[in-house]
Coordinates of C-alpha atoms in Angstrom, one line a residue:
M863 CA -41.6 -58.2 -69.9
A864 CA -40.2 -59.9 -66.9
S865 CA -37.8 -57.0 -66.5
L866 CA -40.7 -54.8 -65.6
H867 CA -41.2 -56.5 -62.3
S868 CA -37.7 -57.7 -61.6
S869 CA -37.0 -54.1 -60.6
L870 CA -39.0 -54.1 -57.4
N871 CA -36.6 -55.7 -55.0
H872 CA -38.7 -57.4 -52.3
K873 CA -38.0 -60.6 -50.4
T874 CA -40.8 -62.9 -51.2
A875 CA -40.8 -66.6 -52.3
S876 CA -41.4 -65.5 -55.9
S877 CA -38.9 -62.7 -56.1
Q878 CA -36.5 -62.6 -59.1
S879 CA -33.4 -60.7 -60.0
H880 CA -33.9 -56.9 -60.1
H881 CA -32.5 -54.5 -62.6
F882 CA -35.3 -52.2 -63.9
L883 CA -35.5 -49.6 -61.1
P884 CA -32.3 -48.0 -59.7
P885 CA -31.0 -49.0 -56.3
L886 CA -32.4 -47.0 -53.3
N887 CA -30.6 -43.7 -52.4
T888 CA -28.9 -43.6 -55.8
T889 CA -28.2 -40.1 -56.9
Q890 CA -28.5 -39.6 -60.7
T891 CA -27.3 -36.8 -63.0
P892 CA -30.3 -35.1 -64.5
R893 CA -31.0 -36.5 -67.9
N894 CA -32.7 -33.3 -69.0
L895 CA -32.5 -29.9 -67.5
N896 CA -36.0 -29.3 -68.9
L897 CA -37.2 -31.9 -66.3
Y898 CA -37.8 -29.0 -64.0
F899 CA -40.0 -27.3 -66.5
P900 CA -41.9 -30.3 -68.0
N901 CA -44.2 -28.2 -70.1
K902 CA -41.4 -26.1 -71.6
R903 CA -39.4 -29.0 -73.0
K904 CA -38.7 -29.3 -76.7
R905 CA -41.1 -31.6 -78.6
D906 CA -39.6 -34.9 -79.4
R907 CA -38.7 -35.0 -83.1
S908 CA -40.1 -38.5 -83.6
K909 CA -41.8 -40.0 -86.5
H910 CA -45.1 -39.0 -85.0
A911 CA -44.5 -35.2 -84.6
I912 CA -45.6 -32.4 -86.9
Y913 CA -43.8 -29.1 -86.5
I914 CA -45.6 -25.9 -87.4
T915 CA -44.1 -23.4 -85.0
S916 CA -42.0 -21.9 -87.8
C917 CA -45.0 -21.4 -90.2
S918 CA -46.1 -17.9 -90.9
T919 CA -49.7 -19.0 -90.2
L920 CA -48.9 -19.1 -86.6
S921 CA -47.7 -15.5 -86.3
S922 CA -51.0 -14.6 -84.6
I923 CA -50.3 -17.0 -81.7
E924 CA -49.6 -14.8 -78.7
E925 CA -46.6 -15.1 -76.4
P926 CA -47.0 -17.3 -73.2
A927 CA -48.3 -15.6 -70.1
A928 CA -45.8 -13.5 -68.3
A929 CA -43.6 -15.1 -65.7
A930 CA -45.1 -12.8 -63.1
D931 CA -48.1 -15.2 -63.0
D932 CA -45.8 -17.8 -61.5
D933 CA -46.0 -19.1 -57.9
P934 CA -42.7 -18.3 -56.2
R935 CA -43.0 -21.3 -53.9
P936 CA -41.3 -24.4 -55.1
L937 CA -43.5 -27.4 -55.8
H938 CA -41.8 -29.6 -53.3
Q939 CA -43.0 -27.3 -50.5
I940 CA -46.7 -27.2 -51.6
W941 CA -47.2 -30.6 -53.3
R942 CA -49.8 -31.7 -50.8
E943 CA -51.9 -28.6 -51.7
I944 CA -51.4 -29.3 -55.4
Q945 CA -52.5 -32.9 -54.9
G946 CA -55.8 -31.6 -53.3
E947 CA -55.2 -31.7 -49.6
N948 CA -57.5 -28.7 -49.2
D949 CA -59.7 -29.6 -52.2
W950 CA -57.8 -27.1 -54.3
E951 CA -59.2 -24.1 -52.4
N952 CA -57.9 -20.8 -53.8
L953 CA -55.9 -22.7 -56.5
L954 CA -58.5 -22.8 -59.3
D955 CA -59.6 -19.2 -59.6
P956 CA -57.1 -17.8 -60.3
M957 CA -55.4 -20.9 -61.6
N958 CA -52.3 -21.7 -59.7
P959 CA -49.4 -22.2 -62.3
H960 CA -48.0 -25.2 -60.4
L961 CA -51.4 -26.9 -60.5
R962 CA -51.9 -26.1 -64.2
R963 CA -48.5 -27.7 -65.1
E964 CA -49.2 -30.7 -62.9
I965 CA -52.7 -31.3 -64.4
I966 CA -51.3 -31.1 -67.9
R967 CA -48.4 -33.4 -67.0
Y968 CA -50.7 -36.1 -65.7
G969 CA -53.1 -35.5 -68.7
E970 CA -50.2 -36.1 -71.0
M971 CA -49.6 -39.4 -69.2
A972 CA -53.2 -40.3 -70.0
Q973 CA -52.8 -39.1 -73.5
S974 CA -49.8 -41.4 -74.0
C975 CA -52.2 -44.4 -73.6
Y976 CA -54.0 -43.3 -76.8
D977 CA -50.8 -42.4 -78.7
S978 CA -49.3 -45.8 -78.1
F979 CA -52.4 -48.0 -78.6
D980 CA -52.9 -50.1 -81.7
F981 CA -56.5 -49.4 -82.6
D982 CA -56.3 -50.5 -86.2
P983 CA -58.8 -53.3 -86.7
H984 CA -56.8 -54.5 -89.7
S985 CA -53.7 -55.1 -87.5
K986 CA -53.1 -58.5 -86.0
Y987 CA -51.9 -56.7 -82.9
C988 CA -55.1 -54.6 -82.5
G989 CA -55.8 -54.1 -78.9
T990 CA -52.2 -54.0 -77.7
C991 CA -49.6 -51.3 -76.9
K992 CA -47.3 -50.6 -79.9
Y993 CA -44.2 -50.3 -77.7
D994 CA -42.4 -52.5 -75.2
P995 CA -42.4 -51.1 -71.6
A996 CA -38.6 -50.4 -71.6
S997 CA -38.9 -48.0 -74.6
F998 CA -42.4 -46.7 -73.9
F999 CA -41.6 -43.2 -72.6
H1000 CA -38.7 -42.8 -75.0
R1001 CA -40.9 -43.6 -78.1
L1002 CA -43.4 -41.0 -76.9
G1003 CA -40.9 -38.3 -76.3
M1004 CA -41.3 -38.5 -72.5
A1005 CA -38.0 -40.0 -71.6
G1006 CA -37.0 -37.0 -69.5
R1007 CA -40.0 -37.1 -67.2
G1008 CA -38.1 -39.1 -64.6
Y1009 CA -40.5 -42.0 -64.3
T1010 CA -40.0 -45.7 -64.9
L1011 CA -42.9 -47.8 -66.3
T1012 CA -43.2 -50.9 -64.1
R1013 CA -46.3 -52.7 -65.4
Y1014 CA -48.8 -52.8 -68.2
L1015 CA -52.5 -53.2 -67.3
Y1016 CA -54.9 -55.3 -69.3
A1017 CA -58.7 -55.6 -69.0
T1018 CA -60.9 -58.5 -69.9
S1019 CA -63.8 -57.9 -72.2
N1020 CA -67.4 -58.9 -71.6
I1021 CA -69.9 -59.9 -74.2
N1022 CA -72.3 -57.5 -72.6
L1023 CA -70.0 -54.5 -73.3
P1024 CA -69.5 -54.6 -77.1
N1025 CA -68.3 -51.0 -77.5
F1026 CA -65.8 -50.9 -74.7
F1027 CA -63.0 -52.7 -76.6
Q1028 CA -61.1 -52.6 -79.9
K1029 CA -60.8 -56.0 -81.6
S1030 CA -58.9 -57.2 -84.7
S1031 CA -60.7 -58.2 -87.8
S1032 CA -57.5 -59.6 -89.2
I1033 CA -57.4 -63.3 -90.1
G1034 CA -53.9 -63.5 -88.9
S1035 CA -54.6 -61.9 -85.5
I1036 CA -52.3 -63.3 -82.7
W1037 CA -53.7 -61.1 -80.0
S1038 CA -56.2 -62.2 -77.4
P1039 CA -59.9 -61.8 -78.5
H1040 CA -60.8 -61.3 -74.8
A1041 CA -58.3 -58.6 -73.6
N1042 CA -57.2 -55.1 -74.4
W1043 CA -54.3 -53.1 -73.1
M1044 CA -55.7 -50.5 -70.8
G1045 CA -52.8 -48.5 -69.3
Y1046 CA -49.8 -48.7 -67.1
V1047 CA -48.3 -48.1 -63.7
A1048 CA -45.2 -46.0 -63.4
V1049 CA -43.1 -44.6 -60.5
A1050 CA -40.8 -41.6 -60.2
T1051 CA -37.2 -43.0 -60.1
D1052 CA -35.1 -40.0 -61.1
E1053 CA -33.9 -38.6 -57.8
D1054 CA -33.9 -35.0 -59.1
E1055 CA -37.5 -35.5 -60.1
V1056 CA -38.3 -36.9 -56.7
R1057 CA -36.8 -33.8 -55.1
R1058 CA -38.7 -31.5 -57.4
L1059 CA -42.0 -33.3 -56.6
G1060 CA -41.3 -33.5 -52.9
R1061 CA -42.1 -37.2 -52.8
R1062 CA -41.9 -40.3 -54.8
D1063 CA -44.9 -40.3 -57.0
V1064 CA -46.7 -43.5 -58.2
V1065 CA -48.9 -43.0 -61.3
V1066 CA -51.7 -45.2 -62.7
A1067 CA -52.7 -44.1 -66.1
W1068 CA -55.9 -45.6 -67.7
R1069 CA -56.7 -45.5 -71.4
G1070 CA -60.1 -44.4 -72.5
T1071 CA -62.1 -46.0 -75.3
V1072 CA -61.1 -45.5 -78.9
T1073 CA -64.6 -46.2 -80.2
Y1074 CA -65.4 -42.5 -79.8
L1075 CA -68.7 -42.1 -78.0
E1076 CA -70.3 -45.4 -79.0
W1077 CA -69.4 -46.9 -75.6
I1078 CA -71.9 -44.5 -73.9
H1079 CA -74.7 -46.7 -75.3
D1080 CA -73.4 -49.6 -73.2
L1081 CA -74.2 -47.6 -70.0
K1082 CA -77.6 -49.0 -69.0
D1083 CA -77.8 -47.0 -65.7
I1084 CA -77.6 -50.3 -63.9
L1085 CA -76.1 -50.0 -60.5
R1086 CA -74.6 -52.9 -58.5
P1087 CA -72.9 -53.2 -55.1
A1088 CA -69.1 -52.9 -55.3
H1089 CA -68.6 -55.3 -52.4
F1090 CA -64.9 -54.2 -52.1
R1091 CA -65.9 -54.0 -48.4
D1092 CA -69.1 -55.0 -46.7
D1093 CA -71.4 -52.1 -47.5
P1094 CA -74.0 -53.1 -50.1
D1095 CA -75.3 -49.6 -50.4
V1096 CA -72.2 -48.3 -52.1
K1097 CA -73.0 -49.0 -55.8
I1098 CA -71.3 -48.4 -59.1
E1099 CA -72.3 -48.6 -62.7
S1100 CA -72.3 -52.3 -63.7
G1101 CA -70.3 -51.9 -67.0
F1102 CA -67.4 -50.2 -65.2
F1103 CA -67.5 -52.8 -62.5
E1104 CA -67.4 -55.7 -65.0
L1105 CA -64.5 -54.1 -67.0
Y1106 CA -62.5 -53.6 -63.8
T1107 CA -63.2 -57.0 -62.2
S1108 CA -63.7 -59.5 -65.0
K1109 CA -61.2 -62.3 -65.8
E1110 CA -61.2 -65.7 -67.4
K1111 CA -61.4 -68.5 -64.8
E1112 CA -60.6 -71.4 -67.1
Q1113 CA -57.0 -72.7 -66.9
S1114 CA -56.9 -72.8 -70.7
A1115 CA -58.0 -69.2 -71.1
C1116 CA -55.9 -66.3 -72.4
A1117 CA -52.9 -65.5 -70.2
F1118 CA -53.7 -61.8 -70.4
C1119 CA -57.1 -62.5 -68.9
S1120 CA -55.9 -64.6 -65.9
F1121 CA -56.0 -61.6 -63.6
S1122 CA -58.6 -58.8 -63.6
A1123 CA -57.6 -55.2 -64.0
R1124 CA -58.4 -54.8 -60.4
E1125 CA -56.0 -57.6 -59.3
Q1126 CA -53.2 -56.2 -61.5
V1127 CA -53.3 -52.7 -60.2
L1128 CA -53.7 -53.6 -56.6
A1129 CA -50.8 -56.1 -56.8
E1130 CA -48.5 -53.6 -58.5
L1131 CA -49.3 -50.8 -56.1
R1132 CA -48.7 -53.2 -53.2
R1133 CA -45.3 -54.2 -54.7
I1134 CA -44.2 -50.6 -55.2
I1135 CA -45.4 -49.4 -51.7
H1136 CA -43.5 -52.4 -50.2
R1137 CA -40.4 -51.5 -52.2
F1138 CA -40.3 -47.9 -51.2
R1139 CA -41.7 -48.2 -47.7
G1140 CA -40.5 -45.5 -45.3
E1141 CA -40.4 -42.8 -48.0
D1142 CA -43.0 -40.1 -48.7
L1143 CA -45.2 -41.5 -51.4
S1144 CA -48.2 -40.3 -53.4
I1145 CA -50.6 -42.2 -55.6
T1146 CA -51.9 -40.3 -58.6
I1147 CA -54.4 -41.9 -60.9
T1148 CA -55.4 -40.3 -64.2
G1149 CA -57.5 -41.1 -67.2
H1150 CA -59.8 -39.7 -69.9
S1151 CA -63.4 -40.7 -70.7
L1152 CA -63.8 -44.4 -69.9
G1153 CA -60.3 -44.2 -68.4
A1154 CA -61.5 -41.4 -66.0
A1155 CA -64.2 -43.8 -64.7
L1156 CA -61.6 -46.5 -64.2
A1157 CA -59.3 -44.0 -62.5
L1158 CA -62.0 -43.1 -59.9
L1159 CA -63.0 -46.7 -59.4
S1160 CA -59.5 -47.9 -58.8
A1161 CA -58.8 -45.0 -56.5
Y1162 CA -61.8 -45.9 -54.4
D1163 CA -60.7 -49.6 -54.4
V1164 CA -57.2 -48.7 -53.2
A1165 CA -58.5 -46.6 -50.4
E1166 CA -61.3 -49.1 -49.4
V1167 CA -58.9 -52.0 -49.0
K1168 CA -56.5 -49.7 -47.1
L1169 CA -53.7 -50.3 -49.4
N1170 CA -52.6 -46.6 -49.0
T1171 CA -52.3 -47.0 -45.2
P1172 CA -49.4 -49.3 -44.6
L1173 CA -48.0 -49.6 -41.1
G1174 CA -50.4 -47.0 -39.9
G1175 CA -49.2 -44.3 -42.3
S1176 CA -51.3 -42.6 -45.0
I1177 CA -50.4 -42.2 -48.7
P1178 CA -52.5 -39.5 -50.3
I1179 CA -54.6 -40.6 -53.3
T1180 CA -55.4 -38.1 -56.0
V1181 CA -57.4 -38.5 -59.2
F1182 CA -56.9 -36.1 -62.1
S1183 CA -59.7 -37.1 -64.5
F1184 CA -60.6 -35.7 -67.8
A1185 CA -64.1 -35.8 -69.4
G1186 CA -65.2 -38.5 -67.1
P1187 CA -68.8 -39.9 -66.7
R1188 CA -70.4 -40.5 -63.3
V1189 CA -69.3 -43.8 -61.8
G1190 CA -71.5 -44.5 -58.8
N1191 CA -74.4 -43.5 -56.6
L1192 CA -74.5 -40.9 -53.9
K1193 CA -73.4 -43.4 -51.3
F1194 CA -70.3 -44.1 -53.5
K1195 CA -69.6 -40.3 -53.5
E1196 CA -70.0 -40.0 -49.8
R1197 CA -67.7 -43.0 -49.2
C1198 CA -65.0 -41.6 -51.4
D1199 CA -65.2 -38.4 -49.4
E1200 CA -64.9 -40.3 -46.1
L1201 CA -61.9 -42.2 -47.4
G1202 CA -60.1 -38.9 -48.2
I1203 CA -59.8 -39.5 -52.0
K1204 CA -59.1 -36.2 -53.7
V1205 CA -60.7 -35.9 -57.2
L1206 CA -60.3 -33.0 -59.6
R1207 CA -62.5 -33.5 -62.6
V1208 CA -61.5 -31.5 -65.7
V1209 CA -64.4 -31.1 -68.1
N1210 CA -65.4 -29.2 -71.2
V1211 CA -68.8 -27.7 -70.4
H1212 CA -70.0 -28.6 -74.0
D1213 CA -69.1 -32.3 -73.6
R1214 CA -72.0 -34.7 -73.0
V1215 CA -70.0 -37.5 -71.5
P1216 CA -69.7 -36.0 -68.0
T1217 CA -73.5 -35.7 -67.9
V1218 CA -74.1 -39.5 -68.0
P1219 CA -75.2 -41.7 -66.5
G1220 CA -77.8 -40.2 -64.1
I1221 CA -79.1 -37.5 -66.5
I1222 CA -82.2 -37.0 -64.3
T1223 CA -81.3 -38.1 -60.8
N1224 CA -77.8 -36.9 -59.9
E1225 CA -75.9 -34.7 -57.4
K1226 CA -77.8 -31.6 -58.7
F1227 CA -81.2 -33.1 -57.7
Q1228 CA -82.5 -31.7 -54.4
Y1229 CA -84.1 -34.9 -53.3
Q1230 CA -81.4 -37.4 -54.4
K1231 CA -80.5 -38.5 -50.9
Y1232 CA -84.1 -39.1 -50.0
L1233 CA -84.7 -41.2 -53.2
E1234 CA -81.6 -43.4 -52.4
D1235 CA -82.3 -43.8 -48.6
A1236 CA -86.1 -44.2 -48.6
M1237 CA -86.8 -45.7 -52.0
S1238 CA -83.6 -47.4 -53.0
F1239 CA -83.9 -45.6 -56.4
P1240 CA -81.8 -47.6 -58.8
W1241 CA -80.8 -44.9 -61.3
S1242 CA -79.2 -42.4 -59.0
Y1243 CA -75.6 -41.2 -59.7
A1244 CA -73.3 -38.5 -58.3
H1245 CA -70.0 -37.0 -59.4
V1246 CA -67.2 -37.1 -56.9
G1247 CA -64.8 -34.3 -56.1
V1248 CA -64.2 -30.8 -57.5
E1249 CA -65.0 -29.8 -61.0
L1250 CA -62.9 -27.6 -63.2
G1251 CA -65.2 -26.5 -66.0
L1252 CA -63.5 -25.2 -69.2
D1253 CA -65.2 -23.8 -72.3
H1254 CA -63.7 -24.4 -75.7
T1255 CA -65.5 -21.3 -77.1
H1256 CA -63.1 -19.2 -75.1
S1257 CA -60.1 -20.3 -77.1
P1258 CA -59.3 -18.2 -80.2
Y1259 CA -57.6 -21.1 -81.8
L1260 CA -60.6 -23.5 -82.0
K1261 CA -63.4 -23.8 -84.4
K1262 CA -67.0 -23.3 -83.5
T1263 CA -68.2 -26.8 -84.1
K1264 CA -71.0 -29.0 -82.8
D1265 CA -68.9 -32.2 -83.3
L1266 CA -69.1 -33.9 -79.9
R1267 CA -65.9 -35.8 -80.6
C1268 CA -64.0 -32.4 -80.6
A1269 CA -65.6 -31.3 -77.3
H1270 CA -64.6 -34.6 -75.7
N1271 CA -61.0 -34.8 -77.1
L1272 CA -58.3 -35.0 -74.4
E1273 CA -55.7 -32.9 -76.3
A1274 CA -58.3 -30.2 -76.6
H1275 CA -58.8 -30.3 -72.8
L1276 CA -55.0 -29.9 -72.3
H1277 CA -55.0 -26.9 -74.7
L1278 CA -57.9 -25.3 -72.7
L1279 CA -56.0 -25.9 -69.5
D1280 CA -52.9 -24.2 -70.9
G1281 CA -54.9 -21.0 -71.6
Y1282 CA -57.1 -21.0 -68.5
H1283 CA -56.3 -18.5 -65.8
G1284 CA -59.6 -18.2 -64.0
K1285 CA -63.3 -17.4 -64.5
G1286 CA -63.8 -14.4 -66.7
K1287 CA -60.1 -14.0 -67.4
R1288 CA -58.7 -13.7 -70.9
F1289 CA -57.6 -17.0 -72.6
R1290 CA -53.7 -16.8 -72.7
L1291 CA -51.4 -19.7 -73.3
A1292 CA -49.2 -20.2 -70.2
S1293 CA -46.5 -22.2 -71.9
N1294 CA -45.1 -23.0 -75.3
R1295 CA -47.2 -26.2 -75.6
D1296 CA -47.7 -26.7 -79.3
V1297 CA -51.3 -26.0 -80.4
A1298 CA -50.9 -28.5 -83.3
L1299 CA -51.4 -31.2 -80.7
V1300 CA -55.1 -30.4 -80.6
N1301 CA -55.5 -31.9 -84.1
K1302 CA -53.7 -35.2 -83.3
S1303 CA -57.0 -37.1 -83.5
C1304 CA -59.7 -34.6 -84.4
D1305 CA -60.3 -31.5 -86.6
F1306 CA -60.7 -28.7 -84.1
L1307 CA -58.1 -26.1 -84.9
K1308 CA -59.1 -23.2 -87.2
A1309 CA -57.9 -23.6 -90.8
E1310 CA -55.7 -20.5 -90.6
Y1311 CA -53.2 -22.4 -88.5
G1312 CA -52.5 -24.9 -91.3
V1313 CA -52.6 -28.1 -89.2
P1314 CA -54.1 -31.1 -90.9
P1315 CA -56.7 -33.0 -88.9
N1316 CA -56.1 -36.4 -87.4
W1317 CA -52.3 -36.2 -88.2
W1318 CA -51.0 -38.5 -85.5
Q1319 CA -50.0 -41.9 -86.9
D1320 CA -47.0 -44.1 -87.3
E1321 CA -44.7 -43.5 -90.3
H1322 CA -46.1 -45.5 -93.2
K1323 CA -48.8 -46.7 -90.8
G1324 CA -46.2 -49.0 -89.2
M1325 CA -45.2 -50.8 -92.4
V1326 CA -41.5 -51.4 -93.0
R1327 CA -39.4 -52.7 -95.9
S1328 CA -38.1 -56.1 -95.4
G1329 CA -34.6 -57.4 -96.5
E1330 CA -36.3 -58.8 -99.6
G1331 CA -37.7 -55.3 -100.4
R1332 CA -41.3 -56.1 -99.5
W1333 CA -43.4 -53.9 -97.3
V1334 CA -44.6 -55.8 -94.2
V1335 CA -45.9 -55.3 -90.7
P1336 CA -42.9 -56.0 -88.4
E1337 CA -43.3 -58.6 -85.8
R1338 CA -43.5 -57.5 -82.2
P1339 CA -42.0 -59.4 -79.3
R1340 CA -44.5 -61.4 -77.3
M1341 CA -44.7 -59.8 -73.9
E1342 CA -45.2 -61.5 -70.6
A1343 CA -48.8 -61.2 -69.6
H1344 CA -48.3 -60.9 -65.8
P1345 CA -45.4 -61.3 -63.5
A1346 CA -45.2 -64.5 -61.5
D1347 CA -45.7 -62.8 -58.2
T1348 CA -49.0 -61.1 -59.1
A1349 CA -51.1 -63.6 -57.2
H1350 CA -48.8 -63.3 -54.1
H1351 CA -49.1 -59.5 -53.9
F1352 CA -52.9 -59.5 -54.5
E1353 CA -53.3 -62.1 -51.8
Q1354 CA -51.3 -59.9 -49.4
V1355 CA -53.6 -57.0 -50.2
I1356 CA -56.7 -59.0 -49.4
K1357 CA -55.1 -60.5 -46.3
Y1358 CA -54.3 -57.1 -45.0
T1359 CA -57.8 -55.9 -45.7
K1360 CA -59.4 -58.7 -43.7

């Protein structure tokens, strides 16, 4: 995995040869003309995909919304508005088509964390990513997106958070019992994509939990000071804090646990910002469920340590989160607003996860500020940013079900986004995004569409036939845990903050 980091050409004592990212100012031929229309591309015909668009059962699916709904302005002219410069004023109702496509695009980046994660407890690789970084986007049918994955992110488990991580029960497990793969950092490197976007975009995608909703029980409503700066009144939920900041301190500990998730993401963003200094950049952080909490927490951290203000400039930070819980108290929300972090929270109104923690004392409570200021009330939480509330009962494709897992499902959220045009407006799919995707990991589509539930899996569940004719789990290359210069870049972040 050394090639991940050799791409960022910087002159430091620990720099290595660079060959992963293209040279600066390199003009590339578009790899895919559909790059300009990311939600109209053909589905990758990989071993994961199911194709039902030719089935007669889908004859009732209506055509995509008319092109007249489109915004004539190119994205590169209005990207700051789409990233939330004006808190998405006049863009949500009616839904701006550029914004819809961008939210879905980032949501698919978050979804890729689920699709590539080995969550099988019988696998000796349980808790890892199935694919190496160089082939990640290709294996997931996202090779034409114009991004290069530069780093995998790992989080260290804590014995106090039993439901946050997936662990192997296999006797032959070779993976760390203390770490899980939690996401990645990627940067736009295709010059045509950079021109389409109007800037060079840096994405941090966080994986949510694969233990369904069990992890909610680990939220004890215990707030603790973040201490990323010197204000002890800014507090966040302790479980999220521990997941984001924990690491093993012993020299003999697991290599993947030697740096916290916080140190990894700050070091990588510093590396990329340093590499592309002088260019227009944006930092977009996305995640679903638990990943949404980590997305907001890391966005706050980046802004609090002033990583997005190099040389007096300012790099906008945007969070597109899906089905996320509350993360911190009212002071945390107010501080995020002061730092200029733009957060668009996409939720299903029937999902319970966005209602926790802080079921009683939250941003809807009239006297919340008084309780925090005068009484230091310890169970006070507040959502950050703008909420886009969707309702799965408005989709004619979905069952009427009380299954909370369906209401919480990320692919279901993306489906609802594709059909959402504004409050009170008819549900109409805006693109040819395959409705079969809804059932990748749940049973939410109506039976008339003929899509089996929970269909997303590796061919033969990852088993292959060996040269001797036996079916075996293929070996995976052991990936480098962290690049050699991680400590250097994190130290530079902290040095700049001080």
